[in-house]
Amino acid sequence: LRWMNYLRPSVKRGQIAPDEEDLILRLHRLLGNRWSLIAGRIPGR
């Protein structure tokens, strides 16, 4: 899976921004522990 990150230069690296963190928390409240669905709704991550 690591090599896929190198093949996709659009993948964001580094720390999560405060607005992304808020989005993650809202989606977690809405969807629960369905992390694959949450990850699909975070652009570039």
PDB file of C-alpha atoms in Angstrom:
ATOM      1  CA  LEU A   1       0.000   0.000   0.000  1.00  0.00           C
ATOM      2  CA  ARG A   2       2.898   2.361   0.680  1.00  0.00           C
ATOM      3  CA  TRP A   3       3.956   2.407  -2.974  1.00  0.00           C
ATOM      4  CA  MET A   4       0.492   3.661  -3.980  1.00  0.00           C
ATOM      5  CA  ASN A   5       1.171   6.888  -2.082  1.00  0.00           C
ATOM      6  CA  TYR A   6       4.226   7.470  -4.249  1.00  0.00           C
ATOM      7  CA  LEU A   7       2.266   6.812  -7.423  1.00  0.00           C
ATOM      8  CA  ARG A   8      -0.366   9.401  -6.518  1.00  0.00           C
ATOM      9  CA  PRO A   9       1.272  12.803  -6.061  1.00  0.00           C
ATOM     10  CA  SER A  10      -2.087  14.350  -5.107  1.00  0.00           C
ATOM     11  CA  VAL A  11      -2.061  12.555  -1.733  1.00  0.00           C
ATOM     12  CA  LYS A  12      -1.592  15.111   1.050  1.00  0.00           C
ATOM     13  CA  ARG A  13       1.256  14.513   3.432  1.00  0.00           C
ATOM     14  CA  GLY A  14       1.869  16.059   6.811  1.00  0.00           C
ATOM     15  CA  GLN A  15      -0.356  16.925   9.707  1.00  0.00           C
ATOM     16  CA  ILE A  16      -4.124  17.111   9.570  1.00  0.00           C
ATOM     17  CA  ALA A  17      -5.452  20.675   9.368  1.00  0.00           C
ATOM     18  CA  PRO A  18      -8.009  21.863  11.953  1.00  0.00           C
ATOM     19  CA  ASP A  19     -10.801  21.981   9.354  1.00  0.00           C
ATOM     20  CA  GLU A  20      -9.997  18.402   8.296  1.00  0.00           C
ATOM     21  CA  GLU A  21     -10.088  17.326  11.930  1.00  0.00           C
ATOM     22  CA  ASP A  22     -13.529  18.898  12.363  1.00  0.00           C
ATOM     23  CA  LEU A  23     -14.724  17.091   9.236  1.00  0.00           C
ATOM     24  CA  ILE A  24     -13.395  13.771  10.546  1.00  0.00           C
ATOM     25  CA  LEU A  25     -15.149  14.260  13.884  1.00  0.00           C
ATOM     26  CA  ARG A  26     -18.459  15.181  12.234  1.00  0.00           C
ATOM     27  CA  LEU A  27     -18.271  12.196   9.896  1.00  0.00           C
ATOM     28  CA  HIS A  28     -17.393   9.886  12.795  1.00  0.00           C
ATOM     29  CA  ARG A  29     -20.458  11.075  14.709  1.00  0.00           C
ATOM     30  CA  LEU A  30     -22.578  10.497  11.618  1.00  0.00           C
ATOM     31  CA  LEU A  31     -21.099   7.209  10.342  1.00  0.00           C
ATOM     32  CA  GLY A  32     -19.561   5.647  13.440  1.00  0.00           C
ATOM     33  CA  ASN A  33     -16.423   3.535  13.010  1.00  0.00           C
ATOM     34  CA  ARG A  34     -16.804   3.100   9.266  1.00  0.00           C
ATOM     35  CA  TRP A  35     -13.350   4.469   8.529  1.00  0.00           C
ATOM     36  CA  SER A  36     -13.282   3.458   4.883  1.00  0.00           C
ATOM     37  CA  LEU A  37     -16.387   5.592   4.267  1.00  0.00           C
ATOM     38  CA  ILE A  38     -14.915   8.462   6.269  1.00  0.00           C
ATOM     39  CA  ALA A  39     -11.619   8.278   4.362  1.00  0.00           C
ATOM     40  CA  GLY A  40     -13.484   8.355   1.066  1.00  0.00           C
ATOM     41  CA  ARG A  41     -15.048  11.681   2.005  1.00  0.00           C
ATOM     42  CA  ILE A  42     -11.791  13.440   2.911  1.00  0.00           C
ATOM     43  CA  PRO A  43     -10.339  14.923  -0.274  1.00  0.00           C
ATOM     44  CA  GLY A  44      -6.691  14.172  -0.951  1.00  0.00           C
ATOM     45  CA  ARG A  45      -6.101  11.918   2.039  1.00  0.00           C
TER      46      ARG A  45
END
